[in-house]
GROMACS .gro file of C-alpha atoms in nm:
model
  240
    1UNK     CA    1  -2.153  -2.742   1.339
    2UNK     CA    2  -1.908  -2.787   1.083
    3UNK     CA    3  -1.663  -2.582   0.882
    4UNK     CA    4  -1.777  -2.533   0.522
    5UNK     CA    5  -1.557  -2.413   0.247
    6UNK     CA    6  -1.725  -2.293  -0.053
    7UNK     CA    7  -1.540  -2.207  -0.378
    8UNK     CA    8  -1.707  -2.033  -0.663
    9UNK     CA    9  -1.579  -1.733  -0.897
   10UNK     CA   10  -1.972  -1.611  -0.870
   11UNK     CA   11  -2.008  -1.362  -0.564
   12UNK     CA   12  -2.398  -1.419  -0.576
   13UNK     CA   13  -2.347  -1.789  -0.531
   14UNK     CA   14  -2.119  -1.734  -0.248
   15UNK     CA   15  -2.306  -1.511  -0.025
   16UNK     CA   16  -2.602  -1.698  -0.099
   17UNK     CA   17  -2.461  -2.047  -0.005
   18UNK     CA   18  -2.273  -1.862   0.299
   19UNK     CA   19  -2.610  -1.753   0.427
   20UNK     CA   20  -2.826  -2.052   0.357
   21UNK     CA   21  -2.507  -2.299   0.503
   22UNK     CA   22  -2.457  -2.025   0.794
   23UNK     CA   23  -2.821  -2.036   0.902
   24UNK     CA   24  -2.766  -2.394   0.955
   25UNK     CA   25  -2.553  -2.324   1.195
   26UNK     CA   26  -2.208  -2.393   0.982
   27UNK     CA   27  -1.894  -2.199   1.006
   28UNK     CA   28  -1.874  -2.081   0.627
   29UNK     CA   29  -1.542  -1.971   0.435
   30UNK     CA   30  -1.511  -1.791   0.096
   31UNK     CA   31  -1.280  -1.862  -0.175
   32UNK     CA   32  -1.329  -1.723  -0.519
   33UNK     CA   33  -1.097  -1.918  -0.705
   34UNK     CA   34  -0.814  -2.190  -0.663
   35UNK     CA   35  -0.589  -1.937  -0.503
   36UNK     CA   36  -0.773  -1.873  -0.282
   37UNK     CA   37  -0.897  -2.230  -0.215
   38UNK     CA   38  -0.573  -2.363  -0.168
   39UNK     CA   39  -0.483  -2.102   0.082
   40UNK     CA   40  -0.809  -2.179   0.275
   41UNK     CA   41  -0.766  -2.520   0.292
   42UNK     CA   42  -0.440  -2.504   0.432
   43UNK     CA   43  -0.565  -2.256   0.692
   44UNK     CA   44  -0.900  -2.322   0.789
   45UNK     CA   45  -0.858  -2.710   0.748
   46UNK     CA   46  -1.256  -2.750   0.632
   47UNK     CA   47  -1.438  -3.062   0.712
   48UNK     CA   48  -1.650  -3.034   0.365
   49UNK     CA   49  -1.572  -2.844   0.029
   50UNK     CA   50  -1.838  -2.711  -0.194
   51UNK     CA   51  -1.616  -2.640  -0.541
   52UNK     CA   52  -1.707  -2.511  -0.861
   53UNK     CA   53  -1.613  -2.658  -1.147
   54UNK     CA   54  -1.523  -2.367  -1.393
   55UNK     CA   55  -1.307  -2.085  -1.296
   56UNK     CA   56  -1.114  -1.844  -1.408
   57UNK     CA   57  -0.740  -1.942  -1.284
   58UNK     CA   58  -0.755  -2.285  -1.246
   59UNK     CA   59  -1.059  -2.547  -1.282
   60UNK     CA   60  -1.217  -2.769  -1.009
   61UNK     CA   61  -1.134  -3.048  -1.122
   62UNK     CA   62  -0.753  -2.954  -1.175
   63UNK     CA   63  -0.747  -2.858  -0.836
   64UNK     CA   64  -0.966  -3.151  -0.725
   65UNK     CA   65  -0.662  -3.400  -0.875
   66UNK     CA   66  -0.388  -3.141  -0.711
   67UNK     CA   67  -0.498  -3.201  -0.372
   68UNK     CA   68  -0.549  -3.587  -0.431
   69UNK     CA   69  -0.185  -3.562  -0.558
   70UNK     CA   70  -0.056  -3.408  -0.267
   71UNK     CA   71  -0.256  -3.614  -0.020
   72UNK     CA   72  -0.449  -3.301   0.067
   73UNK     CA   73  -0.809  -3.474  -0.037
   74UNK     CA   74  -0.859  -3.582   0.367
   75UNK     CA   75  -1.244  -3.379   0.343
   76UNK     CA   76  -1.566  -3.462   0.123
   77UNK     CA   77  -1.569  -3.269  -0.177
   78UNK     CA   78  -1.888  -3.186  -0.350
   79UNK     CA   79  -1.854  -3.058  -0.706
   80UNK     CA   80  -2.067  -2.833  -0.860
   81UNK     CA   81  -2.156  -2.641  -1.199
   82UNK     CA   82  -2.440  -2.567  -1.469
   83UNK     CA   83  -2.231  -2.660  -1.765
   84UNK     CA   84  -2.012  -2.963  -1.731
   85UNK     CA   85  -2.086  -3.325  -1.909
   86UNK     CA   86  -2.115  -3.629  -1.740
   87UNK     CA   87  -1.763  -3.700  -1.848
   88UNK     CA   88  -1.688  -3.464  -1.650
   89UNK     CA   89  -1.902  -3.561  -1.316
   90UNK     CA   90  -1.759  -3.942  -1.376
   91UNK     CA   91  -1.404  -3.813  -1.422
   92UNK     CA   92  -1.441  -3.561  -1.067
   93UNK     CA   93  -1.608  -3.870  -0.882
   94UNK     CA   94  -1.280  -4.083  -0.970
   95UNK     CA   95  -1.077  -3.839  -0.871
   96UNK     CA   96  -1.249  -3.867  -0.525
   97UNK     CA   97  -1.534  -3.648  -0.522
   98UNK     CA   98  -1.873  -3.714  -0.313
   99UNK     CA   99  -2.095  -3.591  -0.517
  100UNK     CA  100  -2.175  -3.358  -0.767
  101UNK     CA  101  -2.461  -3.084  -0.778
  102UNK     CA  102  -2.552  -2.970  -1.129
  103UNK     CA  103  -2.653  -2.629  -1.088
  104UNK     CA  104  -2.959  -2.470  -1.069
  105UNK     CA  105  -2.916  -2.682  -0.721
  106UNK     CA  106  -3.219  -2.727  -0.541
  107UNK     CA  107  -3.213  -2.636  -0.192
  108UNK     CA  108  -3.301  -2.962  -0.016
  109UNK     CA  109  -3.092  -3.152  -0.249
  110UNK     CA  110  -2.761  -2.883  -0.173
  111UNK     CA  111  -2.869  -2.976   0.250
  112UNK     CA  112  -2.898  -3.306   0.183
  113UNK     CA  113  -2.568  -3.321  -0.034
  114UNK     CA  114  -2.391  -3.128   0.250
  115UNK     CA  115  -2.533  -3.348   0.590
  116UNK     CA  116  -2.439  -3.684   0.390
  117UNK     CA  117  -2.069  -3.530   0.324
  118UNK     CA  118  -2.024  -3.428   0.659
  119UNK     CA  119  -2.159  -3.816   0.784
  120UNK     CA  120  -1.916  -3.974   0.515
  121UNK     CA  121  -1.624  -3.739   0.666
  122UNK     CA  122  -1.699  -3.877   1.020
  123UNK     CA  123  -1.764  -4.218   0.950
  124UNK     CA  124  -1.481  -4.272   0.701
  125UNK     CA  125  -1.194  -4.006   0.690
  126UNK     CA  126  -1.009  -4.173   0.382
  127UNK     CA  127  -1.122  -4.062   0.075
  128UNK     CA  128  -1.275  -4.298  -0.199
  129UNK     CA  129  -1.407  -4.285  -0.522
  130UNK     CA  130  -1.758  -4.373  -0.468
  131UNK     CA  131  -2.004  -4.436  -0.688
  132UNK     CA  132  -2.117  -4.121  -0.966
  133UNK     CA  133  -2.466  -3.929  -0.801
  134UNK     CA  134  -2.502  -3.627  -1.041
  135UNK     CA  135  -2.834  -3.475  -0.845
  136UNK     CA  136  -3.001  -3.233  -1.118
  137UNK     CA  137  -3.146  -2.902  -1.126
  138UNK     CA  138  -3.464  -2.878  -0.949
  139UNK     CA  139  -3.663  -2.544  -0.735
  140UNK     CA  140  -3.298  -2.376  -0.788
  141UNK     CA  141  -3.152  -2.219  -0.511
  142UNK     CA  142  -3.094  -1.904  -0.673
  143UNK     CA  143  -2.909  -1.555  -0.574
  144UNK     CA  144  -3.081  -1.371  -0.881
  145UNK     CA  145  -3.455  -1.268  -0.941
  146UNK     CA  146  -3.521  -1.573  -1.197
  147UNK     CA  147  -3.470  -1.824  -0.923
  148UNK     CA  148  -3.179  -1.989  -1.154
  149UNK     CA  149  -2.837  -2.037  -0.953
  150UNK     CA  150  -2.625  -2.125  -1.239
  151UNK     CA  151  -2.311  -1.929  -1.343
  152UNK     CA  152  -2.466  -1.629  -1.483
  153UNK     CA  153  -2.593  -1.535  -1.148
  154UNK     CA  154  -2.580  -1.167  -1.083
  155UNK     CA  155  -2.330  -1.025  -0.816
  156UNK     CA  156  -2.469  -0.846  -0.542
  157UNK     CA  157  -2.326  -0.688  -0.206
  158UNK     CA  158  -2.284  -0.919   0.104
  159UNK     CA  159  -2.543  -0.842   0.351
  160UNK     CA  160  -2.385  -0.781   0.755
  161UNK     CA  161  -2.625  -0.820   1.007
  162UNK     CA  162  -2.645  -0.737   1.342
  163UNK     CA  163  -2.629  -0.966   1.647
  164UNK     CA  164  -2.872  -0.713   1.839
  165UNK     CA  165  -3.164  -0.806   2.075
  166UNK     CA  166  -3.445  -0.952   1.931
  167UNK     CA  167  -3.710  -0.705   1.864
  168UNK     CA  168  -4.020  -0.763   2.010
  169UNK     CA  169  -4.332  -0.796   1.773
  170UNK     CA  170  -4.668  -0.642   1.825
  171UNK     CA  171  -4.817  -0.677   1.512
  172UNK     CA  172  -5.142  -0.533   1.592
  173UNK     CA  173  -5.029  -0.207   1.668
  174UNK     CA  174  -4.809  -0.195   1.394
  175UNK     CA  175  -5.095  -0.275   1.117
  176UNK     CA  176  -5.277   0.018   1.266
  177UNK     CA  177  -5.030   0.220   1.195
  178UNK     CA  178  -5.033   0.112   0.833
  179UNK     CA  179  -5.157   0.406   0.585
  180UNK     CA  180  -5.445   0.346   0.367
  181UNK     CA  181  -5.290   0.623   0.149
  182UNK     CA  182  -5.000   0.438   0.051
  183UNK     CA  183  -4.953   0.322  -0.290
  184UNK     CA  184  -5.050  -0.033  -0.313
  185UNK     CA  185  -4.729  -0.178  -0.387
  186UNK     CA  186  -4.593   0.034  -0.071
  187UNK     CA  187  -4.839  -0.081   0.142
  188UNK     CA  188  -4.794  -0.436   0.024
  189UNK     CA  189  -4.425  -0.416   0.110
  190UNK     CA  190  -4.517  -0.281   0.445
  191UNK     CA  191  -4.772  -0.552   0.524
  192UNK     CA  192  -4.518  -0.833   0.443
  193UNK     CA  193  -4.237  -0.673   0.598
  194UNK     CA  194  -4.401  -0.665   0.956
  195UNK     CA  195  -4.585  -1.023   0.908
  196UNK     CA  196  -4.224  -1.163   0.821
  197UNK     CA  197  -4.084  -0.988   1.090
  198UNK     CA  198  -4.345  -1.110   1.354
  199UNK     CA  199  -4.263  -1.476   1.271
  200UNK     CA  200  -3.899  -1.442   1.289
  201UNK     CA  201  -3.936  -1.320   1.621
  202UNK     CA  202  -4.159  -1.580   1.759
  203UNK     CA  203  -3.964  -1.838   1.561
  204UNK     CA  204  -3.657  -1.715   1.682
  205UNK     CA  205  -3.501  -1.608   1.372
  206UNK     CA  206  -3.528  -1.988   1.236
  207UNK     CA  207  -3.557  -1.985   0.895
  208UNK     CA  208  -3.663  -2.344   0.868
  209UNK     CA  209  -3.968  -2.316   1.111
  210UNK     CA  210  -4.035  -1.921   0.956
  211UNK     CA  211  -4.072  -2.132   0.585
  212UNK     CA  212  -4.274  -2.343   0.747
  213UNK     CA  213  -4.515  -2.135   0.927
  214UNK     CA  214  -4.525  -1.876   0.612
  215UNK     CA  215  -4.579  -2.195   0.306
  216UNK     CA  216  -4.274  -2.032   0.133
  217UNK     CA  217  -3.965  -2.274   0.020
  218UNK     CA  218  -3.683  -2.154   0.233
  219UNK     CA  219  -3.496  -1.994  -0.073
  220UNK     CA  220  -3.789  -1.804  -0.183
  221UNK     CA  221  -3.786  -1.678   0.154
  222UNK     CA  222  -3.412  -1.584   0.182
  223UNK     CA  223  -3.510  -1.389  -0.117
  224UNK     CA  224  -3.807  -1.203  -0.012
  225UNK     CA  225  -3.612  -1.086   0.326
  226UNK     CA  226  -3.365  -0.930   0.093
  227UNK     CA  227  -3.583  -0.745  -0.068
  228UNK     CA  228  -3.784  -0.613   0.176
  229UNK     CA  229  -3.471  -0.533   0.415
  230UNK     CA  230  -3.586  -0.755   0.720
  231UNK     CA  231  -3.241  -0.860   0.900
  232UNK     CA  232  -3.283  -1.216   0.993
  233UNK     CA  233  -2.983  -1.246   1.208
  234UNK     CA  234  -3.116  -0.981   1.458
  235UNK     CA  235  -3.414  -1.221   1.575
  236UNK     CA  236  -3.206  -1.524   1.605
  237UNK     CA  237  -3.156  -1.646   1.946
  238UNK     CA  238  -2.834  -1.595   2.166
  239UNK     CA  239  -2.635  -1.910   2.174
  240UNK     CA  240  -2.826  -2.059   1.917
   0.00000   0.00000   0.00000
């Protein structure tokens, strides 16, 4: 488990990346711009930072090259954005960024990104330039209904769920109960709701083995959860 810092002016992209980084069993923190960054890293002392480049105050990179300045760049720092050139990736990576995610960021790529960051940070605490890996767009992880993740990503209000008791799942007697009279989009939403929330119980609110079991890519699942209301947090397992 590590503690994540993720700054980005877009509130979708932050609760998103909080839950997907969360349910991998990270501690996550939230800064919205440099302010706020700076305060957070001061505080919370992460061991990775996931930074947008463009923001409102001050940029990512600017900030990037203040805390290399101050001898405050002790963490990986992955860079991230949907607009910038590769001037701009080359320039961040001298500075002494990891890596650099060019957003619509696929999900596997953003995991992959973070574990390597979080190896580099054990295995060599000094920062270094290392060589430019701009990993492109590709299955976006997305907090909107297009499935893009870049910055015109809606806002949307942060879910809070529950650390309550698993529920148990009988999903026999529920589909009886299932009306026939429903409309069909109604009943559809009813059907998946109480297949999803079968497997999270007997997965043990995993989402990795749930997007197995159900053929879905994980963010199309943290998507379909939303919208049909199942709280994923409530089946996960204490002390897990």
């Amino acid at each position: 488990m590590a503690n994540i810092l993720v700054v980005d002016d877009e509130m979708g992209i932050r609760e998103l990346l909080s839950e997907i980084l969360g349910d991998e069993g990270h501690v996550v923190q939230l800064a919205e711009n440099a302010q706020q960054a700076r305060q957070s890293r001061q505080e919370a002392r992460p061991d990775l930072v996931l930074l947008d480049i463009w923001m409102p105050d001050t940029d990512g990179v600017t900030l990037l090259k203040e805390w290399q300045r101050d001898g405050l760049l002790t963490m990986p720092v992955i860079m991230m954005s949907g607009h910038a050139t590769i001037d701009t990736a080359v320039e961040a990576t001298r500075i002494g960024a990891l890596n650099f995610l060019e957003k619509p960021i696929a999900l596997q790529k953003l995991l992959k990104a973070v574990q390597q960051g979080l190896t580099r940070s054990t295995e060599a605490p000094k920062p270094a330039a290392p060589a430019l890996r701009v990993i492109s767009n590709d299955n976006s992880v997305s907090a909107n209904t297009s499935g893009s993740f870049g910055n015109t990503a809606p806002s949307y209000e942060a879910r809070h769920f529950s650390a309550a008791q698993p529920v148990a799942a009988a999903p026999n007697n529920q589909f009886a109960s299932l009306s026939f009279d429903l409309p069909l989009r109604e009943a559809r939403d009813a059907f998946e709701r109480i297949y999803f929330e079968y497997h999270l119980n007997r997965e043990g609110g995993s989402m990795t083995r749930v997007a197995e079991k159900t053929g879905l890519e994980r963010t199309h699942l943290y998507r379909k959860l939303k919208q049909l209301g199942v709280e994923s947090m409530k089946y996960a397992k204490r002390g897990e």
